mmCIF file of C-alpha atoms in Angstrom:
data_model
loop_
_atom_site.group_PDB
_atom_site.id
_atom_site.type_symbol
_atom_site.label_atom_id
_atom_site.label_comp_id
_atom_site.label_asym_id
_atom_site.label_seq_id
_atom_site.Cartn_x
_atom_site.Cartn_y
_atom_site.Cartn_z
ATOM 1 C CA MET A 15 118.686 76.771 152.102
ATOM 2 C CA HIS A 16 118.989 75.976 148.451
ATOM 3 C CA LYS A 17 122.042 74.185 147.232
ATOM 4 C CA LYS A 18 123.076 76.928 144.884
ATOM 5 C CA GLN A 19 122.580 79.515 147.533
ATOM 6 C CA ILE A 20 124.918 77.639 149.904
ATOM 7 C CA LEU A 21 127.551 77.373 147.025
ATOM 8 C CA LEU A 22 127.288 81.070 146.480
ATOM 9 C CA THR A 23 127.728 81.802 150.224
ATOM 10 C CA VAL A 24 130.835 79.527 150.174
ATOM 11 C CA ILE A 25 132.187 81.627 147.212
ATOM 12 C CA LEU A 26 131.560 84.870 148.932
ATOM 13 C CA ILE A 27 133.388 83.670 152.200
ATOM 14 C CA ALA A 28 136.221 82.420 150.042
ATOM 15 C CA LEU A 29 136.476 85.725 148.114
ATOM 16 C CA ALA A 30 136.468 87.606 151.475
ATOM 17 C CA LEU A 31 139.322 85.470 152.732
ATOM 18 C CA ASN A 32 141.153 85.881 149.403
ATOM 19 C CA THR A 33 140.743 89.663 149.705
ATOM 20 C CA TYR A 34 142.271 89.551 153.056
ATOM 21 C CA THR A 35 145.101 87.438 151.785
ATOM 22 C CA PHE A 36 145.637 89.820 148.893
ATOM 23 C CA SER A 37 145.826 92.757 151.356
ATOM 24 C CA LEU A 38 148.725 91.067 153.206
ATOM 25 C CA GLY A 39 150.593 89.890 150.020
ATOM 26 C CA TYR A 40 150.195 93.302 148.374
ATOM 27 C CA SER A 41 151.650 95.110 151.322
ATOM 28 C CA SER A 42 154.573 92.644 151.361
ATOM 29 C CA ALA A 43 155.338 93.116 147.729
ATOM 30 C CA ALA A 44 156.450 96.680 148.246
ATOM 31 C CA ALA A 45 159.928 95.319 149.061
ATOM 32 C CA PRO A 46 161.998 92.382 147.841
ATOM 33 C CA VAL A 47 161.408 89.176 150.002
ATOM 34 C CA LEU A 48 164.778 87.613 149.127
ATOM 35 C CA GLU A 49 168.154 89.158 149.885
ATOM 36 C CA GLU A 50 169.795 88.263 146.687
ATOM 37 C CA TYR A 51 166.946 88.591 144.269
ATOM 38 C CA ALA A 52 164.014 90.856 143.476
ATOM 39 C CA ASN A 53 160.440 89.256 143.495
ATOM 40 C CA ASP A 54 159.283 86.998 140.814
ATOM 41 C CA PHE A 55 157.773 89.795 138.927
ATOM 42 C CA SER A 56 161.269 91.120 138.185
ATOM 43 C CA ALA A 57 161.761 88.193 135.754
ATOM 44 C CA TYR A 58 158.722 89.308 133.751
ATOM 45 C CA TYR A 59 159.659 92.966 133.712
ATOM 46 C CA ILE A 60 163.349 92.366 132.686
ATOM 47 C CA GLY A 61 162.304 89.777 130.196
ATOM 48 C CA ALA A 62 160.003 92.302 128.505
ATOM 49 C CA TRP A 63 162.653 94.933 128.797
ATOM 50 C CA ARG A 64 165.245 92.788 126.956
ATOM 51 C CA LEU A 65 162.614 91.900 124.282
ATOM 52 C CA PHE A 66 162.960 95.569 123.129
ATOM 53 C CA HIS A 67 166.534 96.421 124.125
ATOM 54 C CA ASN A 68 168.518 93.118 124.243
ATOM 55 C CA PRO A 69 166.383 90.288 122.693
ATOM 56 C CA THR A 70 169.100 87.685 122.361
ATOM 57 C CA GLN A 71 169.471 87.811 126.182
ATOM 58 C CA ILE A 72 165.930 87.408 127.406
ATOM 59 C CA TYR A 73 166.585 83.917 128.836
ATOM 60 C CA ALA A 74 170.191 84.765 129.931
ATOM 61 C CA SER A 75 171.136 83.759 133.571
ATOM 62 C CA GLY A 76 173.326 85.788 135.925
ATOM 63 C CA HIS A 77 173.340 89.337 137.033
ATOM 64 C CA TYR A 78 172.714 92.648 135.203
ATOM 65 C CA LEU A 79 173.537 93.008 131.534
ATOM 66 C CA PRO A 80 174.543 96.246 129.805
ATOM 67 C CA GLY A 81 171.298 98.255 129.149
ATOM 68 C CA ASP A 82 169.109 96.421 131.722
ATOM 69 C CA TYR A 83 166.464 98.275 133.591
ATOM 70 C CA LEU A 84 167.788 98.642 137.189
ATOM 71 C CA ILE A 85 165.728 96.376 139.494
ATOM 72 C CA GLU A 86 167.329 95.872 143.034
ATOM 73 C CA PRO A 87 168.749 93.742 144.331
ATOM 74 C CA THR A 88 168.943 91.596 141.236
ATOM 75 C CA PRO A 89 166.244 90.641 138.668
ATOM 76 C CA GLN A 90 165.180 87.010 138.495
ATOM 77 C CA ILE A 91 165.530 84.917 135.222
ATOM 78 C CA PHE A 92 162.727 84.828 132.796
ATOM 79 C CA LYS A 93 161.629 81.215 132.140
ATOM 80 C CA TYR A 94 158.214 81.395 130.478
ATOM 81 C CA THR A 95 157.365 81.055 126.793
ATOM 82 C CA PRO A 96 158.056 84.044 124.552
ATOM 83 C CA SER A 97 154.152 84.595 124.062
ATOM 84 C CA PHE A 98 153.915 85.726 127.743
ATOM 85 C CA LEU A 99 155.931 88.894 126.778
ATOM 86 C CA VAL A 100 153.291 89.772 124.178
ATOM 87 C CA PHE A 101 150.631 90.312 126.905
ATOM 88 C CA PHE A 102 153.132 91.660 129.508
ATOM 89 C CA SER A 103 154.884 94.248 127.442
ATOM 90 C CA PRO A 104 152.290 97.089 127.902
ATOM 91 C CA LEU A 105 153.308 97.166 131.569
ATOM 92 C CA LEU A 106 156.741 98.575 130.582
ATOM 93 C CA ALA A 107 154.898 101.921 130.185
ATOM 94 C CA LEU A 108 155.003 101.961 134.108
ATOM 95 C CA SER A 109 157.894 102.046 136.427
ATOM 96 C CA TYR A 110 158.872 98.619 137.909
ATOM 97 C CA GLN A 111 156.987 99.085 141.146
ATOM 98 C CA ASP A 112 153.952 100.588 139.637
ATOM 99 C CA ALA A 113 153.803 97.705 137.088
ATOM 100 C CA LEU A 114 154.181 95.242 139.903
ATOM 101 C CA ASN A 115 151.289 96.809 141.844
ATOM 102 C CA LEU A 116 148.989 96.830 138.819
ATOM 103 C CA PHE A 117 149.818 93.244 137.961
ATOM 104 C CA ASP A 118 148.997 92.206 141.524
ATOM 105 C CA ILE A 119 145.698 93.978 141.296
ATOM 106 C CA LEU A 120 144.920 92.275 137.850
ATOM 107 C CA GLN A 121 145.685 88.890 139.477
ATOM 108 C CA PHE A 122 143.451 89.692 142.375
ATOM 109 C CA LEU A 123 140.574 90.631 139.952
ATOM 110 C CA SER A 124 141.179 87.361 138.082
ATOM 111 C CA VAL A 125 140.244 85.459 141.191
ATOM 112 C CA PHE A 126 136.637 86.770 140.784
ATOM 113 C CA ALA A 127 136.632 85.419 137.177
ATOM 114 C CA SER A 128 137.898 82.061 138.723
ATOM 115 C CA ALA A 129 134.989 82.289 141.119
ATOM 116 C CA PHE A 130 132.471 82.586 138.285
ATOM 117 C CA PHE A 131 134.022 79.748 136.293
ATOM 118 C CA VAL A 132 134.316 77.243 139.074
ATOM 119 C CA TYR A 133 130.586 77.941 140.084
ATOM 120 C CA GLN A 134 129.361 77.257 136.636
ATOM 121 C CA LEU A 135 131.408 73.974 136.478
ATOM 122 C CA ILE A 136 130.330 72.645 139.962
ATOM 123 C CA LYS A 137 126.883 74.101 140.447
ATOM 124 C CA ASN A 138 125.164 70.795 139.466
ATOM 125 C CA GLN A 139 127.634 68.646 141.455
ATOM 126 C CA ASN A 140 127.395 67.203 144.873
ATOM 127 C CA LEU A 141 127.072 70.030 147.431
ATOM 128 C CA LEU A 142 130.184 68.878 149.558
ATOM 129 C CA LEU A 143 132.238 68.279 146.461
ATOM 130 C CA GLY A 144 131.280 71.622 145.030
ATOM 131 C CA SER A 145 132.197 73.355 148.216
ATOM 132 C CA ILE A 146 135.589 71.623 148.280
ATOM 133 C CA ALA A 147 136.232 72.759 144.751
ATOM 134 C CA ILE A 148 135.443 76.302 145.519
ATOM 135 C CA ILE A 149 137.711 76.441 148.568
ATOM 136 C CA VAL A 150 140.498 74.851 146.728
ATOM 137 C CA VAL A 151 140.333 76.971 143.512
ATOM 138 C CA LEU A 152 139.876 80.294 145.475
ATOM 139 C CA LEU A 153 142.117 79.681 148.404
ATOM 140 C CA ALA A 154 144.412 76.840 147.884
ATOM 141 C CA PRO A 155 144.411 76.075 151.593
ATOM 142 C CA ALA A 156 147.597 73.922 151.984
ATOM 143 C CA ALA A 157 150.829 74.584 153.909
ATOM 144 C CA LEU A 158 153.390 73.604 151.310
ATOM 145 C CA SER A 159 156.368 75.825 151.634
ATOM 146 C CA PHE A 160 157.709 79.113 152.960
ATOM 147 C CA ASP A 161 155.940 80.303 156.133
ATOM 148 C CA ALA A 162 153.536 77.701 157.568
ATOM 149 C CA LYS A 163 152.022 80.405 159.750
ATOM 150 C CA ILE A 164 150.304 81.856 156.645
ATOM 151 C CA LEU A 165 147.082 80.100 156.189
ATOM 152 C CA PHE A 166 146.567 80.489 152.457
ATOM 153 C CA GLN A 167 150.178 80.343 151.408
ATOM 154 C CA GLY A 168 149.699 79.726 147.723
ATOM 155 C CA TYR A 169 147.787 83.014 147.143
ATOM 156 C CA TYR A 170 149.782 84.880 149.743
ATOM 157 C CA TRP A 171 153.075 84.192 148.159
ATOM 158 C CA GLY A 172 151.661 84.614 144.712
ATOM 159 C CA TYR A 173 150.624 88.090 145.579
ATOM 160 C CA THR A 174 153.817 88.833 147.447
ATOM 161 C CA MET A 175 156.127 87.653 144.704
ATOM 162 C CA ALA A 176 153.745 88.960 142.044
ATOM 163 C CA ASN A 177 153.879 85.481 140.545
ATOM 164 C CA ALA A 178 151.732 84.762 137.467
ATOM 165 C CA HIS A 179 150.315 81.396 138.503
ATOM 166 C CA ILE A 180 147.302 83.185 140.159
ATOM 167 C CA LEU A 181 146.422 84.514 136.732
ATOM 168 C CA GLN A 182 147.143 81.226 135.118
ATOM 169 C CA THR A 183 144.695 79.538 137.327
ATOM 170 C CA ALA A 184 141.882 81.860 136.143
ATOM 171 C CA LEU A 185 142.942 81.137 132.588
ATOM 172 C CA ILE A 186 142.898 77.405 132.961
ATOM 173 C CA VAL A 187 139.637 77.201 134.981
ATOM 174 C CA GLY A 188 138.220 79.600 132.249
ATOM 175 C CA ALA A 189 139.399 77.222 129.589
ATOM 176 C CA LEU A 190 137.674 74.418 131.248
ATOM 177 C CA TYR A 191 134.515 76.387 131.525
ATOM 178 C CA PHE A 192 134.394 77.264 127.847
ATOM 179 C CA ALA A 193 135.241 73.703 126.895
ATOM 180 C CA TYR A 194 132.307 72.583 129.109
ATOM 181 C CA THR A 195 129.997 75.077 127.405
ATOM 182 C CA LYS A 196 131.103 74.060 123.937
ATOM 183 C CA LYS A 197 132.827 77.292 122.987
ATOM 184 C CA PRO A 198 136.070 75.721 121.358
ATOM 185 C CA LEU A 199 137.553 79.059 119.986
ATOM 186 C CA VAL A 200 137.429 80.915 123.398
ATOM 187 C CA CYS A 201 138.647 77.685 125.131
ATOM 188 C CA ALA A 202 141.543 77.411 122.733
ATOM 189 C CA PHE A 203 142.637 80.999 123.153
ATOM 190 C CA MET A 204 142.679 80.742 126.838
ATOM 191 C CA VAL A 205 144.634 77.533 126.642
ATOM 192 C CA ALA A 206 147.088 79.291 124.432
ATOM 193 C CA VAL A 207 147.562 82.202 126.775
ATOM 194 C CA ALA A 208 147.743 79.913 129.734
ATOM 195 C CA CYS A 209 150.560 77.882 127.957
ATOM 196 C CA PHE A 210 153.215 80.483 129.350
ATOM 197 C CA ASP A 211 153.925 77.624 131.753
ATOM 198 C CA PRO A 212 153.079 74.517 129.746
ATOM 199 C CA ARG A 213 153.347 72.099 132.507
ATOM 200 C CA ILE A 214 150.085 73.112 134.273
ATOM 201 C CA VAL A 215 148.198 73.000 130.857
ATOM 202 C CA LEU A 216 149.498 69.400 130.368
ATOM 203 C CA LEU A 217 148.152 68.448 133.735
ATOM 204 C CA ALA A 218 144.745 69.978 132.854
ATOM 205 C CA LEU A 219 144.712 68.175 129.336
ATOM 206 C CA PRO A 220 142.666 65.017 130.263
ATOM 207 C CA LEU A 221 139.916 67.201 131.758
ATOM 208 C CA LEU A 222 140.064 69.745 128.869
ATOM 209 C CA LEU A 223 139.681 66.920 126.257
ATOM 210 C CA TRP A 224 136.908 65.308 128.189
ATOM 211 C CA TYR A 225 134.894 68.627 128.430
ATOM 212 C CA SER A 226 135.708 69.331 124.640
ATOM 213 C CA ARG A 227 134.666 65.892 123.468
ATOM 214 C CA HIS A 228 131.711 67.270 121.509
ATOM 215 C CA THR A 229 133.826 69.923 119.762
ATOM 216 C CA LEU A 230 137.262 68.071 120.063
ATOM 217 C CA HIS A 231 138.362 68.629 116.502
ATOM 218 C CA LYS A 232 137.767 72.355 116.637
ATOM 219 C CA THR A 233 139.287 72.738 120.005
ATOM 220 C CA ILE A 234 142.469 70.944 119.113
ATOM 221 C CA LEU A 235 142.883 72.685 115.880
ATOM 222 C CA ALA A 236 142.132 76.067 117.251
ATOM 223 C CA SER A 237 144.483 75.478 120.261
ATOM 224 C CA ILE A 238 147.339 74.564 117.861
ATOM 225 C CA GLY A 239 146.638 77.624 115.797
ATOM 226 C CA PHE A 240 146.635 80.096 118.640
ATOM 227 C CA ILE A 241 149.792 78.582 120.315
ATOM 228 C CA THR A 242 151.444 78.815 116.965
ATOM 229 C CA ALA A 243 150.359 82.269 116.184
ATOM 230 C CA LEU A 244 151.559 83.537 119.560
ATOM 231 C CA ASN A 245 154.911 81.784 119.574
ATOM 232 C CA ALA A 246 156.094 81.018 116.083
ATOM 233 C CA PRO A 247 157.096 84.707 115.261
ATOM 234 C CA PHE A 248 159.776 84.519 117.968
ATOM 235 C CA PHE A 249 161.618 81.853 115.994
ATOM 236 C CA PHE A 250 162.145 84.451 113.332
ATOM 237 C CA TYR A 251 163.101 87.285 115.613
ATOM 238 C CA GLN A 252 166.586 87.122 117.184
ATOM 239 C CA ASN A 253 166.097 83.308 117.614
ATOM 240 C CA ILE A 254 164.120 83.808 120.825
ATOM 241 C CA GLY A 255 161.980 80.724 120.269
ATOM 242 C CA GLN A 256 165.042 78.458 119.826
ATOM 243 C CA THR A 257 166.744 79.875 122.822
ATOM 244 C CA PHE A 258 163.592 79.144 124.979
ATOM 245 C CA LEU A 259 163.611 75.466 123.770
ATOM 246 C CA GLN A 260 167.273 75.020 124.445
ATOM 247 C CA GLN A 261 167.529 76.763 127.763
ATOM 248 C CA GLU A 262 164.170 76.273 129.321
ATOM 249 C CA VAL A 263 162.471 73.101 127.798
ATOM 250 C CA GLN A 264 165.568 70.929 127.531
ATOM 251 C CA GLY A 265 167.227 72.048 130.705
ATOM 252 C CA ASN A 266 164.674 73.125 133.264
ATOM 253 C CA ILE A 267 161.405 70.954 132.857
ATOM 254 C CA ILE A 268 161.641 69.974 136.508
ATOM 255 C CA THR A 269 162.248 72.753 138.882
ATOM 256 C CA GLN A 270 161.669 73.513 142.587
ATOM 257 C CA MET A 271 158.161 73.758 143.475
ATOM 258 C CA TYR A 272 156.958 76.806 145.566
ATOM 259 C CA ALA A 273 153.709 77.580 147.247
ATOM 260 C CA TYR A 274 152.216 79.619 144.364
ATOM 261 C CA ASN A 275 152.964 76.784 141.861
ATOM 262 C CA TRP A 276 150.379 74.735 143.693
ATOM 263 C CA VAL A 277 147.485 77.176 143.179
ATOM 264 C CA PRO A 278 146.688 76.024 139.495
ATOM 265 C CA ILE A 279 147.966 72.495 140.195
ATOM 266 C CA LEU A 280 145.563 71.886 143.190
ATOM 267 C CA ALA A 281 142.746 73.553 141.184
ATOM 268 C CA VAL A 282 143.143 71.224 138.137
ATOM 269 C CA ILE A 283 143.582 68.128 140.222
ATOM 270 C CA THR A 284 140.564 68.873 142.398
ATOM 271 C CA LEU A 285 138.264 69.624 139.399
ATOM 272 C CA THR A 286 139.594 66.567 137.650
ATOM 273 C CA LEU A 287 138.781 64.248 140.703
ATOM 274 C CA ILE A 288 135.306 65.748 141.147
ATOM 275 C CA GLU A 289 134.474 65.096 137.384
ATOM 276 C CA THR A 290 135.865 61.694 137.691
ATOM 277 C CA THR A 291 133.836 60.896 140.824
ATOM 278 C CA SER A 292 130.692 62.233 139.109
ATOM 279 C CA LEU A 293 131.386 59.960 136.079
ATOM 280 C CA ILE A 294 131.921 56.936 138.316
ATOM 281 C CA LYS A 295 128.703 57.531 140.235
ATOM 282 C CA THR A 296 126.622 58.125 137.057
ATOM 283 C CA HIS A 297 127.987 54.904 135.694
ATOM 284 C CA PHE A 298 127.385 52.967 138.919
ATOM 285 C CA ASN A 299 123.740 54.348 139.090
ATOM 286 C CA SER A 300 123.159 53.308 135.436
ATOM 287 C CA ILE A 301 124.348 49.688 136.320
ATOM 288 C CA THR A 302 122.143 49.633 139.399
ATOM 289 C CA LEU A 303 119.031 50.859 137.416
ATOM 290 C CA ASN A 304 119.584 48.355 134.674
ATOM 291 C CA ALA A 305 119.898 45.573 137.155
ATOM 292 C CA LYS A 306 116.594 46.588 138.840
ATOM 293 C CA LYS A 307 114.787 46.601 135.430
ATOM 294 C CA LYS A 308 116.130 43.218 134.261
ATOM 295 C CA PRO A 309 114.008 41.135 136.726
ATOM 296 C CA HIS A 310 110.940 42.955 135.698
ATOM 297 C CA LEU A 311 111.723 42.397 132.057
ATOM 298 C CA ASP A 312 112.264 38.706 132.685
ATOM 299 C CA ARG A 313 108.814 38.342 134.351
ATOM 300 C CA CYS A 314 107.194 40.014 131.353
#
C-alpha cells in the first residue's frame, strides 16, 4: 500500500476513535462533573454574559454576582484573554446547555480540520513518524489525570468539560500549516485567535518561526497587528484588558494541568520533534553525501 494511503487509513481510524470519544464526552457534558462547580464551559458563558451586563467583573473570582446568568452549581472563573469573548459572544443567543452542546459539536468538527492540517504537514515525512503525529494530534493517547480507565483522556475530558483546548489545537496546527504553505496573513490570524491561552502559542513559537522563515517579516507584523486589534479595544472599555493582565498574567501563569490541557501541548511537541528529526536527518545525509563526493574529486 502506498505511504499516503496508509497515512489516510491511520487518519480515518483516529477520527473514528475520536468520534466514539466524543459520543462519550458529549453525553457526560449534560450534567456538571464537579460537585462545587459547573463544567469549564460555564467560565466562557459567564465571562461573555458579564461582558455585556457587568464588564468590570469578567475576571472576578468567587460565586454569583448580582445580575449573573444562573448556572448551577456555580460557574467557573473566566481566565482567557478578552479577545476570546469576541468569538464566543454569539453563543449567548442560546441557553447555557444549548450553547454548551453547540460548542462541543464545533470542537468535534474542528478535529476534522486538525486531521487535514496534520496530514498536509507530515505526508512527506517518514511513515512511522507521520503515523505517530496523526495519533497524537487526533487522539492525544496519554493517561495524564482524571480517570485512567478512559483511553483518550485529553479529548474525553475536553468534550465532557466543553473546554476550548480542543479548538485551540485545531487553530495552532492550522497556523503551522499556513506558515508551512507560506500564507502569512492566514497564519497570523489563526495565531491571534489561538492566543486566548498564550502559553500554548509560546510553546509553538519555535516551529511557527521556522515554518515562516521565508515570510517571517510579514508573519510577525501581521500577528502583532491581529493580536492588537482583537485585544487593544478592551483596554479602553471598562479597563478589561488591564484587569486581565493584573489578575491572570501576573498571578496565574502557572496553573494546575488537566488532561485536556495536554491535547495542544502534545500536538505541538510531537510536530516540533518530528520536524527537528527531519532536519537532523537531512543535515546528516548532506554531510554523508559530501564525504562520498570528496574522494572522487580528489582523484580528479
